[in-house]
């Protein structure tokens, strides 16, 4: 984004395209928000810097997303769930947490109530979700086609202005789009957020995650394992068949070294680091590396603008809530905006944006804080933490309301 030297007013800007809602970022949050507005009759433009081919057929990025039941419901309502092949959906039947060298396991199961099914959630690779959202936004079978949705691909936003009169977005080719509401869905290092003058607490953790699909000897029985070791964190996420997504967290230099290994050497290392829990592993895909940084935006809204997805809250992936919360933010904003449009009210009114902000803060703050506490304690290998860590797991195991509450949070967030 370029720097602004003098105040710029929307009314004084040129206009090459006009719409009502401008969404910056065609990732899952941006596309979900645009789809959520499909029935509102509002003209929506999604601006995305990637080419259309990369949106229509997204590259595998290694992320296996643990979807809550709520997220599946939202994807279903958007018409995207039906476009995901059931053969690539893996049931998450149980989640187990282990600590250090202890064999003690804290297990979370679907609660025995009306809401529950036989699973805590579903695991789906991120590229399948992104492909389905894009297909829903562009296929003839969804409401989006009858809506006024335009996707401007290969278009990078380099400047934004939002004031009471409206919003204007300048693209890198000089074109200017104008609208009544601006939605920032441009990831955790959001340039739009900076441009709007919204601060954010960014915590770079100095660690990276290596994510890779593996095949293995033993049956995972649909169980996800999160093992907080003393010098590493490793998650084994069950995929269809004798296949798992391994998510290994280590200091950045150690992950860079592992990512450079040949597949056979990497598989041997992962088998060793997972203590052979699933037997011998074989690497079944490319390893992807994600440096870890969490982000909490100080506001989720500004004049005629809202932040959704990672642009609002960049979660640590350990509790698998980033996408789920992002989808929830997109649905929540789209619903408020659609209602306002339906009753002839201003879709960028500050009262509407305040309601969105409050709702998303209530949804996101507990999960963000709890995730921060878990990461802080279970990546601390010093002696007091080593004593506290297993004690807390054992205490939680004895308190069944806590376990049931966490299970519900895992399922519904
Ligand atoms: C290893 C890993 C595992 C994860 N596992 C889970 C999980 O199990 N469950 C879960 O809920 N979440 C999980 N997450 C989090 C989840 O992947 C993210 O929360 C989600 O992808 C964020 O979506 P988004 O649309 O907000 O942002 P992004 O996916 O980052 O999309 C942002 C889009 O904006 C575009 N863009 C950016 N700047 C501009 C610009 N200036 N102009 C135009 N376009 C722009 C980008 O090209 C991109 O397409 C995981 C994350 C990681 C790294």
Short mmCIF file of C-alpha atoms and ligand atoms in Angstrom, two decimals:
data_model
loop_
_atom_site.label_atom_id
_atom_site.label_comp_id
_atom_site.label_asym_id
_atom_site.label_seq_id
_atom_site.Cartn_x
_atom_site.Cartn_y
_atom_site.Cartn_z
CA UNK A 1 0.00 0.00 0.00
CA UNK A 2 1.23 3.49 -0.78
CA UNK A 3 1.39 6.30 1.79
CA UNK A 4 -1.19 9.09 1.82
CA UNK A 5 0.24 12.59 1.89
CA UNK A 6 -2.92 14.64 2.29
CA UNK A 7 -6.50 13.85 3.31
CA UNK A 8 -8.48 12.36 0.43
CA UNK A 9 -12.27 12.49 0.30
CA UNK A 10 -14.33 9.85 -1.42
CA UNK A 11 -16.50 12.44 -3.15
CA UNK A 12 -13.39 13.95 -4.77
CA UNK A 13 -12.19 10.64 -6.24
CA UNK A 14 -12.64 9.42 -9.79
CA UNK A 15 -14.79 6.34 -10.30
CA UNK A 16 -14.23 3.53 -12.80
CA UNK A 17 -16.66 1.04 -11.23
CA UNK A 18 -19.43 1.54 -8.74
CA UNK A 19 -21.09 -0.98 -6.44
CA UNK A 20 -22.53 -1.16 -2.95
CA UNK A 21 -20.10 -3.49 -1.15
CA UNK A 22 -16.40 -3.80 -1.95
CA UNK A 23 -14.76 -6.91 -0.45
CA UNK A 24 -10.95 -6.87 -0.51
CA UNK A 25 -9.64 -10.45 -0.57
CA UNK A 26 -11.13 -13.49 -2.27
CA UNK A 27 -9.95 -15.97 0.36
CA UNK A 28 -12.50 -18.09 2.25
CA UNK A 29 -13.72 -15.21 4.44
CA UNK A 30 -14.13 -12.76 1.55
CA UNK A 31 -15.92 -15.26 -0.69
CA UNK A 32 -18.17 -16.41 2.17
CA UNK A 33 -19.17 -12.81 2.87
CA UNK A 34 -19.90 -12.15 -0.81
CA UNK A 35 -21.98 -15.35 -0.98
CA UNK A 36 -23.81 -14.37 2.18
CA UNK A 37 -24.87 -11.16 0.41
CA UNK A 38 -26.08 -13.02 -2.67
CA UNK A 39 -29.79 -12.71 -1.89
CA UNK A 40 -29.59 -9.09 -0.74
CA UNK A 41 -29.77 -7.60 -4.22
CA UNK A 42 -26.67 -5.54 -3.42
CA UNK A 43 -23.99 -5.09 -6.06
CA UNK A 44 -20.82 -6.64 -4.61
CA UNK A 45 -17.29 -6.54 -6.00
CA UNK A 46 -14.63 -8.91 -4.62
CA UNK A 47 -11.10 -7.70 -5.38
CA UNK A 48 -8.45 -10.41 -5.32
CA UNK A 49 -4.85 -10.18 -6.40
CA UNK A 50 -4.54 -13.83 -7.43
CA UNK A 51 -5.51 -14.89 -10.95
CA UNK A 52 -8.94 -16.41 -11.54
CA UNK A 53 -7.41 -19.86 -12.22
CA UNK A 54 -5.88 -19.87 -8.72
CA UNK A 55 -9.31 -19.13 -7.22
CA UNK A 56 -11.16 -21.68 -9.35
CA UNK A 57 -8.63 -24.45 -8.71
CA UNK A 58 -6.65 -23.47 -5.59
CA UNK A 59 -3.27 -25.08 -5.05
CA UNK A 60 -2.94 -27.61 -2.23
CA UNK A 61 -1.62 -25.67 0.77
CA UNK A 62 -1.35 -28.56 3.22
CA UNK A 63 -3.91 -27.17 5.69
CA UNK A 64 -6.50 -29.63 6.95
CA UNK A 65 -9.26 -27.45 8.36
CA UNK A 66 -11.22 -28.83 11.33
CA UNK A 67 -14.71 -27.52 10.65
CA UNK A 68 -17.20 -27.18 13.48
CA UNK A 69 -20.85 -28.15 12.97
CA UNK A 70 -21.72 -24.46 12.90
CA UNK A 71 -19.24 -23.89 10.05
CA UNK A 72 -20.69 -26.81 8.09
CA UNK A 73 -24.16 -25.28 8.58
CA UNK A 74 -22.90 -21.92 7.28
CA UNK A 75 -21.17 -23.53 4.27
CA UNK A 76 -24.38 -25.49 3.58
CA UNK A 77 -26.48 -22.32 3.67
CA UNK A 78 -24.03 -20.66 1.28
CA UNK A 79 -24.37 -23.54 -1.18
CA UNK A 80 -20.70 -24.49 -0.81
CA UNK A 81 -20.97 -27.64 1.33
CA UNK A 82 -22.85 -29.52 -1.38
CA UNK A 83 -19.95 -28.81 -3.75
CA UNK A 84 -17.40 -30.60 -1.53
CA UNK A 85 -16.99 -34.24 -2.48
CA UNK A 86 -18.00 -36.31 0.62
CA UNK A 87 -15.04 -38.59 -0.16
CA UNK A 88 -12.64 -35.83 0.94
CA UNK A 89 -14.45 -35.15 4.24
CA UNK A 90 -12.90 -36.91 7.24
CA UNK A 91 -14.94 -37.31 10.44
CA UNK A 92 -13.30 -36.07 13.62
CA UNK A 93 -14.63 -38.51 16.21
CA UNK A 94 -12.48 -37.66 19.19
CA UNK A 95 -9.71 -35.23 20.21
CA UNK A 96 -6.92 -36.29 22.58
CA UNK A 97 -4.40 -34.08 24.33
CA UNK A 98 -1.10 -35.41 25.66
CA UNK A 99 1.63 -33.67 27.59
CA UNK A 100 5.37 -34.20 27.79
CA UNK A 101 6.46 -37.82 28.32
CA UNK A 102 3.32 -38.81 30.21
CA UNK A 103 0.95 -41.43 28.78
CA UNK A 104 -2.03 -39.67 30.38
CA UNK A 105 -4.58 -38.60 27.75
CA UNK A 106 -7.26 -35.93 28.10
CA UNK A 107 -10.01 -36.93 25.66
CA UNK A 108 -12.84 -34.85 24.22
CA UNK A 109 -15.86 -36.63 22.77
CA UNK A 110 -19.07 -35.36 21.20
CA UNK A 111 -21.37 -34.51 24.15
CA UNK A 112 -24.30 -36.75 24.70
CA UNK A 113 -27.01 -34.25 23.83
CA UNK A 114 -29.38 -33.25 21.04
CA UNK A 115 -26.78 -31.16 19.21
CA UNK A 116 -24.20 -33.86 18.97
CA UNK A 117 -23.66 -36.31 16.18
CA UNK A 118 -21.13 -39.08 16.14
CA UNK A 119 -18.33 -36.60 15.58
CA UNK A 120 -16.78 -33.44 17.00
CA UNK A 121 -16.43 -31.95 13.52
CA UNK A 122 -15.15 -32.63 10.02
CA UNK A 123 -11.69 -32.27 8.51
CA UNK A 124 -11.49 -30.90 4.99
CA UNK A 125 -8.41 -29.69 3.13
CA UNK A 126 -8.40 -25.90 2.77
CA UNK A 127 -8.11 -25.99 -1.03
CA UNK A 128 -11.34 -28.04 -1.27
CA UNK A 129 -13.18 -25.45 0.84
CA UNK A 130 -11.80 -22.56 -1.19
CA UNK A 131 -12.68 -24.30 -4.46
CA UNK A 132 -16.24 -24.94 -3.27
CA UNK A 133 -16.74 -21.34 -2.13
CA UNK A 134 -15.53 -20.04 -5.47
CA UNK A 135 -17.69 -22.52 -7.39
CA UNK A 136 -20.73 -21.53 -5.32
CA UNK A 137 -20.04 -17.87 -6.09
CA UNK A 138 -19.78 -18.49 -9.82
CA UNK A 139 -21.89 -21.56 -10.65
CA UNK A 140 -25.39 -21.42 -12.12
CA UNK A 141 -26.88 -23.38 -9.23
CA UNK A 142 -26.58 -20.77 -6.52
CA UNK A 143 -28.29 -17.52 -5.79
CA UNK A 144 -24.99 -15.72 -6.28
CA UNK A 145 -25.38 -15.96 -10.01
CA UNK A 146 -28.60 -14.02 -9.95
CA UNK A 147 -27.00 -11.50 -7.62
CA UNK A 148 -24.78 -8.71 -8.75
CA UNK A 149 -21.47 -10.27 -7.75
CA UNK A 150 -18.30 -9.40 -9.66
CA UNK A 151 -14.94 -10.96 -8.92
CA UNK A 152 -12.05 -8.78 -10.02
CA UNK A 153 -9.11 -11.18 -10.09
CA UNK A 154 -5.47 -10.25 -10.64
CA UNK A 155 -6.30 -6.91 -9.07
CA UNK A 156 -4.34 -5.71 -6.06
CA UNK A 157 -5.75 -3.02 -3.82
CA UNK A 158 -3.12 -0.42 -3.08
CA UNK A 159 -5.13 2.31 -1.40
CA UNK A 160 -8.47 2.74 0.36
CA UNK A 161 -10.46 5.70 1.58
CA UNK A 162 -13.60 5.49 3.67
CA UNK A 163 -15.59 8.41 5.00
CA UNK A 164 -19.21 9.21 5.72
CA UNK A 165 -19.92 9.74 2.01
CA UNK A 166 -18.75 6.27 0.99
CA UNK A 167 -15.68 4.18 0.28
CA UNK A 168 -13.17 4.16 -2.55
CA UNK A 169 -10.55 1.58 -3.38
CA UNK A 170 -7.63 2.22 -5.73
CA UNK A 171 -6.23 -0.76 -7.62
CA UNK A 172 -2.59 -1.12 -8.64
CA UNK A 173 -3.56 -0.42 -12.28
CA UNK A 174 -4.97 2.96 -11.20
CA UNK A 175 -8.67 2.09 -11.45
CA UNK A 176 -10.88 3.38 -8.65
CA UNK A 177 -13.92 1.47 -7.31
CA UNK A 178 -16.51 3.21 -5.22
CA UNK A 179 -19.05 1.71 -2.86
CA UNK A 180 -21.05 2.25 0.33
CA UNK A 181 -19.32 -0.38 2.49
CA UNK A 182 -15.76 -1.70 2.48
CA UNK A 183 -15.01 -5.20 3.82
CA UNK A 184 -11.39 -6.07 4.59
CA UNK A 185 -10.79 -9.80 4.12
CA UNK A 186 -7.16 -9.49 3.10
CA UNK A 187 -5.54 -11.81 5.70
CA UNK A 188 -3.86 -11.29 9.05
CA UNK A 189 -1.30 -8.78 7.72
CA UNK A 190 -4.14 -6.73 6.29
CA UNK A 191 -3.03 -3.69 4.29
CA UNK A 192 -6.60 -2.38 4.32
CA UNK A 193 -6.65 -2.48 8.12
CA UNK A 194 -3.44 -0.40 8.20
CA UNK A 195 -4.84 2.00 5.63
CA UNK A 196 -8.00 2.49 7.72
CA UNK A 197 -5.79 3.40 10.67
CA UNK A 198 -6.89 0.40 12.76
CA UNK A 199 -4.12 -0.88 15.00
CA UNK A 200 -3.50 -4.54 15.77
CA UNK A 201 -1.53 -6.52 18.32
CA UNK A 202 0.75 -8.77 16.28
CA UNK A 203 2.65 -11.50 18.09
CA UNK A 204 5.35 -13.18 16.02
CA UNK A 205 6.10 -16.38 17.88
CA UNK A 206 9.49 -17.24 16.36
CA UNK A 207 8.17 -20.72 15.60
CA UNK A 208 6.90 -22.30 12.44
CA UNK A 209 4.50 -25.09 11.61
CA UNK A 210 5.40 -27.78 9.14
CA UNK A 211 2.28 -29.34 7.67
CA UNK A 212 2.40 -32.51 5.59
CA UNK A 213 0.07 -35.39 4.68
CA UNK A 214 1.34 -38.86 5.54
CA UNK A 215 0.16 -42.44 5.20
CA UNK A 216 0.76 -44.77 8.14
CA UNK A 217 0.49 -48.37 9.34
CA UNK A 218 -2.09 -48.04 12.11
CA UNK A 219 -5.73 -46.99 12.06
CA UNK A 220 -6.26 -43.51 13.56
CA UNK A 221 -9.95 -44.32 14.31
CA UNK A 222 -10.91 -40.72 13.55
CA UNK A 223 -8.97 -39.45 16.58
CA UNK A 224 -7.09 -36.16 16.44
CA UNK A 225 -4.08 -36.04 18.73
CA UNK A 226 -2.46 -32.86 20.02
CA UNK A 227 0.76 -33.70 21.79
CA UNK A 228 2.53 -30.91 23.66
CA UNK A 229 6.03 -32.31 23.98
CA UNK A 230 8.87 -30.60 25.82
CA UNK A 231 10.66 -29.37 22.72
CA UNK A 232 7.95 -29.66 20.10
CA UNK A 233 4.20 -29.67 19.54
CA UNK A 234 2.85 -32.26 17.14
CA UNK A 235 -0.72 -32.74 15.97
CA UNK A 236 -1.95 -35.82 14.09
CA UNK A 237 -5.17 -35.02 12.25
CA UNK A 238 -7.10 -38.01 10.89
CA UNK A 239 -7.83 -37.97 7.13
CA UNK A 240 -9.77 -40.51 5.09
CA UNK A 241 -8.13 -43.98 5.20
CA UNK A 242 -4.78 -44.64 6.87
CA UNK A 243 -3.76 -41.10 6.22
CA UNK A 244 -3.16 -38.12 8.50
CA UNK A 245 -2.11 -34.50 8.33
CA UNK A 246 0.92 -34.02 10.57
CA UNK A 247 1.34 -30.52 12.00
CA UNK A 248 4.72 -30.09 13.67
CA UNK A 249 5.68 -26.89 15.53
CA UNK A 250 9.31 -26.09 16.25
CA UNK A 251 11.61 -23.05 16.19
CA UNK A 252 11.82 -21.57 12.68
CA UNK A 253 15.35 -22.79 11.90
CA UNK A 254 14.53 -26.38 12.92
CA UNK A 255 11.42 -26.40 10.71
CA UNK A 256 13.43 -24.98 7.79
CA UNK A 257 15.91 -27.84 8.19
CA UNK A 258 13.16 -30.49 8.25
CA UNK A 259 11.40 -28.94 5.25
CA UNK A 260 14.60 -29.45 3.25
CA UNK A 261 14.76 -33.22 3.93
CA UNK A 262 14.05 -35.86 1.30
CA UNK A 263 10.59 -37.47 1.75
CA UNK A 264 12.00 -40.70 3.22
CA UNK A 265 14.14 -38.85 5.76
CA UNK A 266 11.25 -36.56 6.67
CA UNK A 267 8.94 -39.57 7.14
CA UNK A 268 11.48 -41.22 9.44
CA UNK A 269 11.78 -38.01 11.44
CA UNK A 270 7.98 -37.69 11.76
CA UNK A 271 7.63 -41.35 12.78
CA UNK A 272 10.22 -40.74 15.50
CA UNK A 273 8.75 -37.42 16.62
CA UNK A 274 5.25 -38.95 16.86
CA UNK A 275 6.75 -41.82 18.91
CA UNK A 276 5.37 -44.28 16.37
CA UNK A 277 1.80 -43.66 17.61
CA UNK A 278 0.46 -44.40 14.13
CA UNK A 279 3.26 -46.79 13.14
CA UNK A 280 5.70 -46.12 10.33
CA UNK A 281 4.82 -43.05 8.29
CA UNK A 282 5.34 -42.27 4.60
CA UNK A 283 5.17 -38.75 3.24
CA UNK A 284 2.18 -38.42 0.89
CA UNK A 285 2.42 -34.81 -0.24
CA UNK A 286 4.57 -31.71 -0.23
CA UNK A 287 5.54 -30.21 3.13
CA UNK A 288 4.28 -26.65 3.71
CA UNK A 289 5.75 -24.23 6.24
CA UNK A 290 3.82 -21.51 8.08
CA UNK A 291 5.66 -19.04 10.35
CA UNK A 292 3.45 -18.47 13.39
CA UNK A 293 2.02 -15.04 14.21
CA UNK A 294 -1.19 -14.19 16.01
CA UNK A 295 -3.08 -10.96 15.37
CA UNK A 296 -5.83 -9.22 17.31
CA UNK A 297 -7.20 -6.09 15.60
CA UNK A 298 -8.02 -3.31 18.04
CA UNK A 299 -11.30 -2.65 16.20
CA UNK A 300 -13.28 -4.77 13.76
CA UNK A 301 -14.98 -1.75 12.19
CA UNK A 302 -14.36 1.85 11.16
CA UNK A 303 -16.32 4.45 9.18
CA UNK A 304 -18.13 2.47 6.44
CA UNK A 305 -15.67 -0.41 6.84
CA UNK A 306 -15.50 -3.79 8.59
CA UNK A 307 -12.77 -6.38 9.09
CA UNK A 308 -13.58 -10.08 8.74
CA UNK A 309 -11.63 -13.36 8.79
CA UNK A 310 -7.95 -13.23 9.62
CA UNK A 311 -7.94 -9.47 8.96
CA UNK A 312 -9.96 -9.15 12.19
CA UNK A 313 -8.52 -12.03 14.25
CA UNK A 314 -5.48 -14.12 13.29
CA UNK A 315 -5.72 -17.15 15.55
CA UNK A 316 -2.92 -19.55 16.48
CA UNK A 317 -3.84 -22.72 14.52
CA UNK A 318 -3.42 -25.01 17.54
CA UNK A 319 -7.09 -24.83 18.54
CA UNK A 320 -8.25 -24.92 14.90
CA UNK A 321 -10.52 -21.90 15.16
CA UNK A 322 -9.20 -19.36 12.62
CA UNK A 323 -11.31 -20.40 9.66
CA UNK A 324 -14.32 -21.20 11.84
CA UNK A 325 -14.25 -17.74 13.39
CA UNK A 326 -13.59 -16.14 10.02
CA UNK A 327 -16.60 -17.85 8.50
CA UNK A 328 -18.69 -16.77 11.46
CA UNK A 329 -17.57 -13.14 11.04
CA UNK A 330 -18.43 -13.25 7.32
CA UNK A 331 -21.88 -14.72 8.01
CA UNK A 332 -22.58 -12.30 10.85
CA UNK A 333 -21.67 -9.21 8.79
CA UNK A 334 -23.50 -10.45 5.68
CA UNK A 335 -26.64 -11.09 7.70
CA UNK A 336 -26.67 -7.59 9.27
CA UNK A 337 -25.98 -5.94 5.90
CA UNK A 338 -28.66 -8.01 4.11
CA UNK A 339 -31.25 -7.09 6.72
CA UNK A 340 -30.38 -3.41 6.45
CA UNK A 341 -30.63 -3.57 2.66
CA UNK A 342 -33.94 -5.43 2.89
CA UNK A 343 -35.47 -2.74 5.08
CA UNK A 344 -34.03 0.16 3.12
CA UNK A 345 -31.54 1.20 5.80
CA UNK A 346 -27.95 2.37 5.27
CA UNK A 347 -25.71 -0.71 4.84
CA UNK A 348 -22.69 1.22 6.14
CA UNK A 349 -24.34 2.82 9.15
CA UNK A 350 -22.13 3.09 12.20
CA UNK A 351 -24.84 1.48 14.40
CA UNK A 352 -24.82 -1.62 12.13
CA UNK A 353 -21.03 -1.81 12.16
CA UNK A 354 -20.99 -1.43 15.94
CA UNK A 355 -23.41 -4.35 16.27
CA UNK A 356 -21.16 -6.44 14.05
CA UNK A 357 -18.10 -5.48 16.05
CA UNK A 358 -19.70 -6.34 19.41
CA UNK A 359 -21.05 -9.68 18.14
CA UNK A 360 -17.71 -10.74 16.71
CA UNK A 361 -15.78 -9.59 19.76
CA UNK A 362 -18.04 -11.75 21.95
CA UNK A 363 -17.53 -14.70 19.59
CA UNK A 364 -13.77 -14.34 19.18
CA UNK A 365 -12.37 -12.99 22.44
CA UNK A 366 -12.80 -16.12 24.61
CA UNK A 367 -11.33 -18.44 21.96
CA UNK A 368 -8.43 -16.05 21.30
CA UNK A 369 -7.64 -15.67 25.00
CA UNK A 370 -7.97 -19.39 25.75
CA UNK A 371 -5.76 -20.28 22.80
CA UNK A 372 -3.14 -17.79 23.99
CA UNK A 373 -3.15 -19.34 27.48
CA UNK A 374 -2.85 -22.88 26.10
CA UNK A 375 0.02 -21.93 23.78
CA UNK A 376 1.77 -19.95 26.54
CA UNK A 377 1.62 -22.78 29.07
CA UNK A 378 2.08 -25.81 26.84
CA UNK A 379 5.07 -24.42 24.94
CA UNK A 380 6.80 -23.42 28.17
CA UNK A 381 9.30 -26.14 29.03
CA UNK A 382 10.59 -24.57 32.26
CA UNK A 383 10.19 -26.46 35.52
CA UNK A 384 7.09 -24.73 37.04
CA UNK A 385 5.21 -25.18 33.75
CA UNK A 386 6.34 -28.82 33.50
CA UNK A 387 4.69 -29.43 36.85
CA UNK A 388 1.53 -27.46 36.07
CA UNK A 389 0.91 -28.86 32.58
CA UNK A 390 0.03 -32.48 33.43
CA UNK A 391 -1.72 -31.41 36.64
CA UNK A 392 -4.08 -29.18 34.64
CA UNK A 393 -4.83 -31.96 32.15
CA UNK A 394 -5.64 -34.39 34.96
CA UNK A 395 -7.84 -31.83 36.73
CA UNK A 396 -9.72 -31.11 33.49
CA UNK A 397 -10.21 -34.86 32.96
CA UNK A 398 -11.90 -35.15 36.38
CA UNK A 399 -14.22 -32.21 35.73
CA UNK A 400 -16.65 -33.58 33.19
CA UNK A 401 -18.57 -30.25 32.80
CA UNK A 402 -15.31 -28.67 31.64
CA UNK A 403 -14.67 -31.46 29.16
CA UNK A 404 -18.24 -31.29 27.87
CA UNK A 405 -17.95 -27.48 27.58
CA UNK A 406 -14.71 -27.72 25.60
CA UNK A 407 -16.23 -30.37 23.34
CA UNK A 408 -19.20 -28.11 22.68
CA UNK A 409 -16.84 -25.21 21.93
CA UNK A 410 -14.88 -27.41 19.51
CA UNK A 411 -18.10 -28.41 17.79
CA UNK A 412 -20.08 -25.18 17.63
CA UNK A 413 -17.64 -22.25 17.52
C1 LIG B 1 -1.29 -24.64 9.26
C2 LIG B 1 -2.64 -24.03 9.46
C3 LIG B 1 -3.69 -24.83 9.87
C4 LIG B 1 -4.96 -24.26 10.08
N1 LIG B 1 -5.96 -25.07 10.54
C5 LIG B 1 -7.16 -24.52 10.80
C6 LIG B 1 -8.23 -25.33 11.31
O1 LIG B 1 -8.10 -26.55 11.52
N2 LIG B 1 -9.44 -24.75 11.58
C7 LIG B 1 -9.63 -23.41 11.36
O2 LIG B 1 -10.74 -22.93 11.64
N3 LIG B 1 -8.65 -22.62 10.86
C8 LIG B 1 -7.42 -23.13 10.58
N4 LIG B 1 -6.44 -22.34 10.08
C9 LIG B 1 -6.71 -20.92 9.81
C10 LIG B 1 -7.33 -20.66 8.42
O3 LIG B 1 -6.57 -21.28 7.42
C11 LIG B 1 -7.41 -19.15 8.20
O4 LIG B 1 -8.07 -18.57 9.30
C12 LIG B 1 -8.20 -18.78 6.94
O5 LIG B 1 -7.62 -19.33 5.79
C13 LIG B 1 -8.23 -17.27 6.76
O6 LIG B 1 -9.04 -16.93 5.66
P1 LIG B 1 -9.13 -15.42 5.17
O7 LIG B 1 -10.04 -15.42 3.98
O8 LIG B 1 -9.42 -14.51 6.29
O9 LIG B 1 -7.64 -15.04 4.73
P2 LIG B 1 -6.73 -15.63 3.57
O10 LIG B 1 -7.01 -17.06 3.32
O11 LIG B 1 -5.34 -15.23 3.94
O12 LIG B 1 -7.18 -14.82 2.27
C14 LIG B 1 -6.86 -13.46 2.06
C15 LIG B 1 -6.97 -13.16 0.56
O13 LIG B 1 -6.79 -11.76 0.35
C16 LIG B 1 -6.00 -11.56 -0.80
N5 LIG B 1 -5.35 -10.25 -0.66
C17 LIG B 1 -4.51 -9.86 0.33
N6 LIG B 1 -4.14 -8.57 0.14
C18 LIG B 1 -4.77 -8.15 -0.97
C19 LIG B 1 -4.79 -6.91 -1.69
N7 LIG B 1 -4.09 -5.84 -1.27
N8 LIG B 1 -5.51 -6.82 -2.83
C20 LIG B 1 -6.25 -7.88 -3.27
N9 LIG B 1 -6.27 -9.08 -2.63
C21 LIG B 1 -5.54 -9.20 -1.50
C22 LIG B 1 -5.01 -12.73 -0.77
O14 LIG B 1 -4.47 -12.99 -2.06
C23 LIG B 1 -5.90 -13.87 -0.25
O15 LIG B 1 -6.52 -14.58 -1.30
C24 LIG B 1 -5.15 -22.88 9.86
C25 LIG B 1 -4.09 -22.08 9.43
C26 LIG B 1 -2.84 -22.64 9.23
C27 LIG B 1 -1.71 -21.75 8.78
#
